[in-house]
mmCIF file of C-alpha atoms in Angstrom:
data_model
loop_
_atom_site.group_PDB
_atom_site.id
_atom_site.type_symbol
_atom_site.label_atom_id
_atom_site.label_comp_id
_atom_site.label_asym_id
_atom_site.label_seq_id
_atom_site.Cartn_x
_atom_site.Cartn_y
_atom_site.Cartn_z
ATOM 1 C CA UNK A 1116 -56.564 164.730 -5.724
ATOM 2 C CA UNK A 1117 -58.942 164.444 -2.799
ATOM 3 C CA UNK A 1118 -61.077 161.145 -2.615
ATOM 4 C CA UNK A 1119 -64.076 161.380 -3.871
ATOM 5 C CA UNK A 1120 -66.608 158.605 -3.308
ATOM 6 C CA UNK A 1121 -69.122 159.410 -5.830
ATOM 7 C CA UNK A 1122 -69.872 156.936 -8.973
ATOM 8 C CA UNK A 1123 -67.589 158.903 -11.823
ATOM 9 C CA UNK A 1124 -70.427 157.861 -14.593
ATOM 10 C CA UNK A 1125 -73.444 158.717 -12.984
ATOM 11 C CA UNK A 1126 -76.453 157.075 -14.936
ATOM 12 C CA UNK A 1127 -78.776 160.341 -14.983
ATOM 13 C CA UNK A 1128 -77.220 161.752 -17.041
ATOM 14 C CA UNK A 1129 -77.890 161.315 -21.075
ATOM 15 C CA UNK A 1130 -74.449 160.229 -22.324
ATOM 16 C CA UNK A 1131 -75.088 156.825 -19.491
ATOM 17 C CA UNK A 1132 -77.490 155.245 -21.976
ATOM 18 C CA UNK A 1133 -75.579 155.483 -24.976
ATOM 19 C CA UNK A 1134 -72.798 154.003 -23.208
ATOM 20 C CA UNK A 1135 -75.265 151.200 -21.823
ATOM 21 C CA UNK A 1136 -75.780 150.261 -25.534
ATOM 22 C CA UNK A 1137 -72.066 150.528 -26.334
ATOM 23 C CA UNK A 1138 -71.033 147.908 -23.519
ATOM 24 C CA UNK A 1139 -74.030 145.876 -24.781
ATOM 25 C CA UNK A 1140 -72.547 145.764 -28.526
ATOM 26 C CA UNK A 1141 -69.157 144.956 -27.083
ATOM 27 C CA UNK A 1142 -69.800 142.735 -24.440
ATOM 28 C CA UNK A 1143 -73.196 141.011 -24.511
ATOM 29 C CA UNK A 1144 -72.029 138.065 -26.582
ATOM 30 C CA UNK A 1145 -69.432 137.010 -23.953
ATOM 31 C CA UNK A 1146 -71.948 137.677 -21.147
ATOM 32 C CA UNK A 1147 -74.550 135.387 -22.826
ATOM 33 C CA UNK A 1148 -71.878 132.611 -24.160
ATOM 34 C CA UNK A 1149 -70.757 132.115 -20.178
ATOM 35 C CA UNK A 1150 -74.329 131.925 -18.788
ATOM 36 C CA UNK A 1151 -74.938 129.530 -21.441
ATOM 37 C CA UNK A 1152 -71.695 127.999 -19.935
ATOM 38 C CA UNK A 1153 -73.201 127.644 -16.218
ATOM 39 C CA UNK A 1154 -76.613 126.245 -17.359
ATOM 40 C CA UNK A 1155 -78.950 129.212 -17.077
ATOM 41 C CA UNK A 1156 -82.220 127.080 -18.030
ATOM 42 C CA UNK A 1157 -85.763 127.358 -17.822
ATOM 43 C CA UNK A 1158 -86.876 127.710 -14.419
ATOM 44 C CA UNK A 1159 -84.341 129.395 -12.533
ATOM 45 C CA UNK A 1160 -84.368 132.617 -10.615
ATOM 46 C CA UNK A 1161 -81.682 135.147 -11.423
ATOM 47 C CA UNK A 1162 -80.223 137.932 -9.960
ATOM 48 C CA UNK A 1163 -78.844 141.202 -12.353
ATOM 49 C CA UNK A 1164 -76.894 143.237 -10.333
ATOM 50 C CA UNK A 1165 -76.005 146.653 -11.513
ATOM 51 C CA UNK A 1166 -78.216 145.673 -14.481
ATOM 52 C CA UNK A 1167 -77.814 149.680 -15.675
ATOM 53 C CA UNK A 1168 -79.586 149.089 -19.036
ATOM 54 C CA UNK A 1169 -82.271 146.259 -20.022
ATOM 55 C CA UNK A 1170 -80.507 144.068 -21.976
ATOM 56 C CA UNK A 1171 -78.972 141.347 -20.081
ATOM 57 C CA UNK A 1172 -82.446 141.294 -17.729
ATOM 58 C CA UNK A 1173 -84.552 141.025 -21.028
ATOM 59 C CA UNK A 1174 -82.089 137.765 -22.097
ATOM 60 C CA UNK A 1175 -82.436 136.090 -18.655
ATOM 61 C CA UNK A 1176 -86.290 136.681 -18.913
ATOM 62 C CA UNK A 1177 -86.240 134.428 -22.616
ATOM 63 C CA UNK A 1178 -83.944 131.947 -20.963
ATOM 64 C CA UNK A 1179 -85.980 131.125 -17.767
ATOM 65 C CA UNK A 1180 -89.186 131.346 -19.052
ATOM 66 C CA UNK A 1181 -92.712 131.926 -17.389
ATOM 67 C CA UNK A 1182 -91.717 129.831 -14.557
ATOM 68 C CA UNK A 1183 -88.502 131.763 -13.943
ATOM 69 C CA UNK A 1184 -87.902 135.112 -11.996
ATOM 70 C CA UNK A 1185 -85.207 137.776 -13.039
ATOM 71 C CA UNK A 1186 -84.638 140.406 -10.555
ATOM 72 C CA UNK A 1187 -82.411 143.613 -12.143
ATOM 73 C CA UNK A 1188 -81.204 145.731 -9.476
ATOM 74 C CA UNK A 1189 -79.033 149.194 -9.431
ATOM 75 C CA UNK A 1190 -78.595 151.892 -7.239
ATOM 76 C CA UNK A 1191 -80.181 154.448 -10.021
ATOM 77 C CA UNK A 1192 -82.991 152.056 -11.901
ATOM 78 C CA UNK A 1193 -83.085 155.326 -14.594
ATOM 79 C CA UNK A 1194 -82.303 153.207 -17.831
ATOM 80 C CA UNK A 1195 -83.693 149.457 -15.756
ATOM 81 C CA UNK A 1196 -86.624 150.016 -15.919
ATOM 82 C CA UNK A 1197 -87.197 149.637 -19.297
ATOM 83 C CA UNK A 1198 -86.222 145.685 -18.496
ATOM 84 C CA UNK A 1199 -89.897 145.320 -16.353
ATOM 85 C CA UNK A 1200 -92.156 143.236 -17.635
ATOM 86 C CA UNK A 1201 -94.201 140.046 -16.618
ATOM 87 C CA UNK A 1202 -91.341 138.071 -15.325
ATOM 88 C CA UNK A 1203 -88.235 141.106 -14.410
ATOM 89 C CA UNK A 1204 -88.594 143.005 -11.463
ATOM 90 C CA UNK A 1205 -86.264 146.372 -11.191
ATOM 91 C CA UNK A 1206 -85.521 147.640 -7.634
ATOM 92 C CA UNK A 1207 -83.257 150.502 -6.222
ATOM 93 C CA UNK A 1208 -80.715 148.137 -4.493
ATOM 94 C CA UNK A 1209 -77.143 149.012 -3.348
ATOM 95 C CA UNK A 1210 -75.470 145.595 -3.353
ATOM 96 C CA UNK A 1211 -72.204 146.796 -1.469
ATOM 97 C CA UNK A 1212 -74.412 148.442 1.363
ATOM 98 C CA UNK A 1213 -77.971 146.863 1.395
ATOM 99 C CA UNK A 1214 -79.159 143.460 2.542
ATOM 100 C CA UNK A 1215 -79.716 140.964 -0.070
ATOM 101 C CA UNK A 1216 -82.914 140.875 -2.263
ATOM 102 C CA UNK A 1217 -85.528 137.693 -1.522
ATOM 103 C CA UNK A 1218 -84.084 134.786 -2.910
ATOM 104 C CA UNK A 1219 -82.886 132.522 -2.629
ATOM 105 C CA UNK A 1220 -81.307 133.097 -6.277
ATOM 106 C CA UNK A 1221 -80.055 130.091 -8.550
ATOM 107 C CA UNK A 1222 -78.045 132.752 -10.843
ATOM 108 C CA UNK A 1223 -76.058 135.711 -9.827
ATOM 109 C CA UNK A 1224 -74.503 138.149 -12.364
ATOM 110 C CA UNK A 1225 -72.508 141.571 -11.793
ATOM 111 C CA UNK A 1226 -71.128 142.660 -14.749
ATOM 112 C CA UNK A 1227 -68.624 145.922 -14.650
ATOM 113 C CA UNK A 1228 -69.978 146.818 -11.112
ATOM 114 C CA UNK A 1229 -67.473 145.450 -8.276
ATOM 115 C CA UNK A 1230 -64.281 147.409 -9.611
ATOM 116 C CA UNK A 1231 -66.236 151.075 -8.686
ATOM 117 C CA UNK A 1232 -67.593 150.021 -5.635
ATOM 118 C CA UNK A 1233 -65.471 150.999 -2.878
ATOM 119 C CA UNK A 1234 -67.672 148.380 -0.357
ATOM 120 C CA UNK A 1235 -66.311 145.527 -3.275
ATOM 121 C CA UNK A 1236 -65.680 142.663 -0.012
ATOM 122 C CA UNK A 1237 -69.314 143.102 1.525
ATOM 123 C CA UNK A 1238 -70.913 142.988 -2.217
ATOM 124 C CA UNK A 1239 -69.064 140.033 -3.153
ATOM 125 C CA UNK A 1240 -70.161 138.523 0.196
ATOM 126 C CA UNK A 1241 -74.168 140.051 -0.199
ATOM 127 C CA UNK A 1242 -73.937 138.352 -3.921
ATOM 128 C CA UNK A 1243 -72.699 134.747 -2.684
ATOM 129 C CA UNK A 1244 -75.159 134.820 0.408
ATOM 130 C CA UNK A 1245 -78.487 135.225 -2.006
ATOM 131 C CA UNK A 1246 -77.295 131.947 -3.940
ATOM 132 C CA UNK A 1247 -79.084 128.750 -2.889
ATOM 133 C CA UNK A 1248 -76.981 125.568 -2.398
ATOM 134 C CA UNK A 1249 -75.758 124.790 -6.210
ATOM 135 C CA UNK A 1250 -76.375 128.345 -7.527
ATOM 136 C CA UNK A 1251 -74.066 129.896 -9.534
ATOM 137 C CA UNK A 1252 -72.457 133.000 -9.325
ATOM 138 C CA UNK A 1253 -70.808 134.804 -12.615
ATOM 139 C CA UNK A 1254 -68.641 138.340 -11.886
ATOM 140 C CA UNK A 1255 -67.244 139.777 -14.631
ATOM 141 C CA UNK A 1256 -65.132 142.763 -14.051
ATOM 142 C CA UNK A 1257 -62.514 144.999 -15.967
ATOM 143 C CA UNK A 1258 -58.789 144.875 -15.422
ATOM 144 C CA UNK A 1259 -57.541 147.973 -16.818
ATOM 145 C CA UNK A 1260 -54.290 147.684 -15.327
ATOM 146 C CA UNK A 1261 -53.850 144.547 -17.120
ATOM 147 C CA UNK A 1262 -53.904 147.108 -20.632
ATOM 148 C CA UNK A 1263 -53.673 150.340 -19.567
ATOM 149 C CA UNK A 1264 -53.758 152.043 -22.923
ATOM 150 C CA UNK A 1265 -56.511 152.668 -25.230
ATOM 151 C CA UNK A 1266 -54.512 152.751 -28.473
ATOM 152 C CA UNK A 1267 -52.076 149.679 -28.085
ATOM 153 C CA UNK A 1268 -50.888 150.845 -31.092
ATOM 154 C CA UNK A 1269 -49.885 154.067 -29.758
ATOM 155 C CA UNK A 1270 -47.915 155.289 -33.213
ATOM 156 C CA UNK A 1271 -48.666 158.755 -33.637
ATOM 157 C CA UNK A 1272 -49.909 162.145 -31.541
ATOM 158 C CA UNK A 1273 -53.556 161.240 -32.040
ATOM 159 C CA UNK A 1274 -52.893 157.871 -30.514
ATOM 160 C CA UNK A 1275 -50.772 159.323 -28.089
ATOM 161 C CA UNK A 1276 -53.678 161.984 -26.849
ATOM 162 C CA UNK A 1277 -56.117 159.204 -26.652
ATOM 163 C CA UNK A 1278 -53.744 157.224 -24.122
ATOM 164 C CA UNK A 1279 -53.299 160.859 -21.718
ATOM 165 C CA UNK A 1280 -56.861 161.173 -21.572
ATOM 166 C CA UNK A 1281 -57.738 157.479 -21.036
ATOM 167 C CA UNK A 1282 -54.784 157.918 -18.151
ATOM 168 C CA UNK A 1283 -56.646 160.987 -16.599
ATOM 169 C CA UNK A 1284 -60.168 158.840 -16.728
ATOM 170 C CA UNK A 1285 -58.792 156.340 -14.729
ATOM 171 C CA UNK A 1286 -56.807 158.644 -12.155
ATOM 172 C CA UNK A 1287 -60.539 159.887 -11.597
ATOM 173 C CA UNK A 1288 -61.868 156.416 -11.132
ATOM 174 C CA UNK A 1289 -58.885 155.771 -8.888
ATOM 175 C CA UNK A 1290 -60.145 158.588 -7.205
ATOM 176 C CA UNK A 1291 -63.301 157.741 -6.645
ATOM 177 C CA UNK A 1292 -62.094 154.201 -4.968
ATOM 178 C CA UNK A 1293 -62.044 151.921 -8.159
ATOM 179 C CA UNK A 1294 -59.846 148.694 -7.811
ATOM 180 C CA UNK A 1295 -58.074 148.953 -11.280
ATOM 181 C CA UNK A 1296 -56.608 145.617 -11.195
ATOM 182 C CA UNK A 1297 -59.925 144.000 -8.913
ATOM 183 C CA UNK A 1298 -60.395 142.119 -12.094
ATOM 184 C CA UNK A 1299 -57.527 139.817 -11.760
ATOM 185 C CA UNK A 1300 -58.056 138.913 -8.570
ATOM 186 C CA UNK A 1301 -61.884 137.282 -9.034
ATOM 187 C CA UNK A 1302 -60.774 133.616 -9.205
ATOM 188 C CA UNK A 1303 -58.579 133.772 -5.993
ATOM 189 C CA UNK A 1304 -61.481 136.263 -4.309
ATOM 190 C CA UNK A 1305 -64.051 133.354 -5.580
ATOM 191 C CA UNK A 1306 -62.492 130.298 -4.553
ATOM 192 C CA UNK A 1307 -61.574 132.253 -0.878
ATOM 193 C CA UNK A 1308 -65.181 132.451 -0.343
ATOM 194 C CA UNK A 1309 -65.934 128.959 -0.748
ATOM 195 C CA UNK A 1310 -67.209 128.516 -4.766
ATOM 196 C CA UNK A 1311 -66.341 124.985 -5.932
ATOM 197 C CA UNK A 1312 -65.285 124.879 -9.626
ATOM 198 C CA UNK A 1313 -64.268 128.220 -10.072
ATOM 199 C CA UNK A 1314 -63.176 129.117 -14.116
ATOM 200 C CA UNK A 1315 -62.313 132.460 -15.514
ATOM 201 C CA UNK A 1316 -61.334 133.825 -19.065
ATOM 202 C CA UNK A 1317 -61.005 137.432 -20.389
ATOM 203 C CA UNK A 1318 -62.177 138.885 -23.437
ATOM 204 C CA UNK A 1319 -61.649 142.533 -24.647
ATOM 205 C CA UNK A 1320 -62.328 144.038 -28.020
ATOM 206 C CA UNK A 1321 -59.113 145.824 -29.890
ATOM 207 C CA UNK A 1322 -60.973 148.033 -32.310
ATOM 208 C CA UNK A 1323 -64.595 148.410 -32.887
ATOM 209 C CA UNK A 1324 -67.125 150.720 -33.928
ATOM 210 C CA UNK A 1325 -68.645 150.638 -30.552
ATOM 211 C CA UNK A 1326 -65.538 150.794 -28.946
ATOM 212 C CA UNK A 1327 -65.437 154.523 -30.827
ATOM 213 C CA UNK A 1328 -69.199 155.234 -29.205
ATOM 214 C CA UNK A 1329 -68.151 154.441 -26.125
ATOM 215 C CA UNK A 1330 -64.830 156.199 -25.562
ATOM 216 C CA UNK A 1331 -66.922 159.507 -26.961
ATOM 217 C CA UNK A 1332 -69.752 158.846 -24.804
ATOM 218 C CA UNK A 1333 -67.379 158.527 -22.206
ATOM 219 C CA UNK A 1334 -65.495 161.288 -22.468
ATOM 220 C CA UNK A 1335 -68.322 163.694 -22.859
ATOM 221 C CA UNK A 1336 -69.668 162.314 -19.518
ATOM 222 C CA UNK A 1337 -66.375 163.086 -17.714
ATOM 223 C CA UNK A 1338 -64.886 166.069 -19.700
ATOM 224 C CA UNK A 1339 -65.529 168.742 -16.705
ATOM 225 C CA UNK A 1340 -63.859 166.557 -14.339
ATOM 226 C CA UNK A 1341 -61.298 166.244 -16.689
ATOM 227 C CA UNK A 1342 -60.451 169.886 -16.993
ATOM 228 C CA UNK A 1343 -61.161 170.927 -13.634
ATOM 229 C CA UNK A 1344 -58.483 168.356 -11.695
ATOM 230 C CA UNK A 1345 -56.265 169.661 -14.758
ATOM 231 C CA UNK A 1346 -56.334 166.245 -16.254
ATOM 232 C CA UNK A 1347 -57.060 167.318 -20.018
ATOM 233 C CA UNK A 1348 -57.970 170.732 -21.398
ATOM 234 C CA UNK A 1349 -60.913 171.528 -23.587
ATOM 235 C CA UNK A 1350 -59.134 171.963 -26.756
ATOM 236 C CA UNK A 1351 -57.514 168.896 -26.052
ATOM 237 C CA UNK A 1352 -61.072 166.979 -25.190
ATOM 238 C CA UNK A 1353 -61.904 168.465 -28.746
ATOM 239 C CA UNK A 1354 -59.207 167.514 -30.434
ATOM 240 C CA UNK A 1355 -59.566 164.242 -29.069
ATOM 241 C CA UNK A 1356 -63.355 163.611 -29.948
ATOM 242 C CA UNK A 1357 -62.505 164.733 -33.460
ATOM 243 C CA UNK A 1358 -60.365 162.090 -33.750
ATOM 244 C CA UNK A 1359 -62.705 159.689 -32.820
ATOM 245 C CA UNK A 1360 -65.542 160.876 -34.634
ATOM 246 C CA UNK A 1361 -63.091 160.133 -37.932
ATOM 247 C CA UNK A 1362 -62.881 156.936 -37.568
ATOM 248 C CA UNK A 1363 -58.505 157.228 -36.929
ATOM 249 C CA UNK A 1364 -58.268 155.278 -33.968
ATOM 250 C CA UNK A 1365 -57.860 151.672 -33.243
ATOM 251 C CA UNK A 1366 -59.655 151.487 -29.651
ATOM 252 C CA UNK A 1367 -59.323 149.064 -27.402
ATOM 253 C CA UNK A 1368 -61.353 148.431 -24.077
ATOM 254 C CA UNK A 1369 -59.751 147.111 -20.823
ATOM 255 C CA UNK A 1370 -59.810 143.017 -20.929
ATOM 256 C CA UNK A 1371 -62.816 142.042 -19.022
ATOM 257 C CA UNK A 1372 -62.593 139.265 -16.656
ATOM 258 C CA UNK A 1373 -64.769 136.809 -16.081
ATOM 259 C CA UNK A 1374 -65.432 134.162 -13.114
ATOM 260 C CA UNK A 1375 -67.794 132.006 -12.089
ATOM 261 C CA UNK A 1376 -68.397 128.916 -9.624
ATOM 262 C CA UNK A 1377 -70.721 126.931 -8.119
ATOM 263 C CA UNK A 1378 -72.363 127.211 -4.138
ATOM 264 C CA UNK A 1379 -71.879 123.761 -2.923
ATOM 265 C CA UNK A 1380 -75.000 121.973 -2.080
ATOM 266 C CA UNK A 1381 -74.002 121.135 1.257
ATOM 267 C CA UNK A 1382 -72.241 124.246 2.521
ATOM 268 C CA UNK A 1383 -73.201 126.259 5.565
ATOM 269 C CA UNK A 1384 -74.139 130.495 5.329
ATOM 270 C CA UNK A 1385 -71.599 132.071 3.959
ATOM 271 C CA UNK A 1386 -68.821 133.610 5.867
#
């Protein structure tokens, strides 16, 4: 397949916000227990990169307070924008080709961003160079190579189905320069640029009903791509959806990784 630089799940179209709310049910809780583990606190000025829907921005905004700032950036602000209001700014941004934002920030998030963009090295560096001295930066990122299936429990033909179509999605996001194992790597990558105290975990949910909303969100956004690189055929994208609308699959997401350090105080610009 040719390479094809384009962002596979393109947020105008109508299946990207029910698959903003899906990631929200499955992965807000882990998002919010690790900025509760770097300190977010009243006060501080925070940086949402990729934000995609409101959610995380609106959370920040309650944490820091009328003296905070939370700035929500994406390159398509379609479903952000709901996040502004006194105290969340949304703006266009594309954080592996654009300079960084006014900061300096004392928070910097990217959740399930870096692994599709192909410029990952220059975002990482934009993200680090908006912290100020003692800021923290959190980057949490899939590793589906880590689990490639979506059906661990691959037991039967419907199970089986699920896992060649989940294999065809990520051949397109492989196509489209995704890092399927960048999630791994975000400790090292972290540490390399200079972070003191670097920690990571993972987390991924193995069945869920949101996990179910997502995978058919997901597949209805991709299904043409699907059939036209001869990945999956419509009967088989029906068949498939059926399945999930039963309620006969355990479904699993990709273990999401996440990192996070600490600027030091007394470093010089980032390299």
């Amino acid at each position: 397949m040719a390479r094809d630089d384009g962002y596979l799940l393109d947020n105008r179209q109508g299946e990207a916000g029910t698959r903003f709310d899906a990631l929200g049910a499955l992965f807000d809780a882990s998002t919010f227990r690790h900025f509760e583990t770097v300190g977010v606190a009243e006060g501080w000025r925070c940086w949402e990169v990729g934000a995609g829907g409101p959610g995380v921005a609106a959370w920040l905004r309650e944490r820091v307070g009328p003296r905070g700032r939370v700035l929500a950036t994406d390159i398509d602000v379609s479903w952000t924008e709901a996040a502004a209001t006194d105290g969340v700014e949304v703006l266009r941004h594309d954080v592996g080709r654009d300079e960084p934002p006014a900061g300096p920030f004392d928070l910097v998030h990217a959740r399930l961003v870096l692994v599709h963009v192909a410029e990952r090295d220059a975002a990482l560096r934009t993200m680090i160079q908006a912290l100020r001295p003692g800021g923290r930066l959190l980057v949490e990122d899939a590793d589906p190579a880590l689990q490639p299936l979506i059906c661990p429990d691959e037991y039967g033909p419907e199970q089986e189905l699920a896992n060649r179509l989940r294999t065809g999605f990520r051949a397109l996001l492989r196509q489209r320069g995704a890092d399927l194992s960048y999630g791994r790597r975000l400790p090292r990558l972290l540490r390399e640029a200079g972070l003191a105290d670097v920690e990571a975990d993972a987390y991924f949910p193995v069945t869920s009903p949101a996990c179910d909303v997502l995978e058919a969100a997901t597949v209805r956004q991709v299904r043409d791509k699907l059939v036209a690189e001869g990945l999956a055929t419509d009967e088989e994208i029906e068949r498939h959806l059926a399945n999930v609308e039963a309620g006969r699959l355990d479904l699993a997401t990709s273990p999401m990784i996440s990192a996070w350090g600490r600027r030091p105080a007394d470093d010089g610009p980032p390299s």
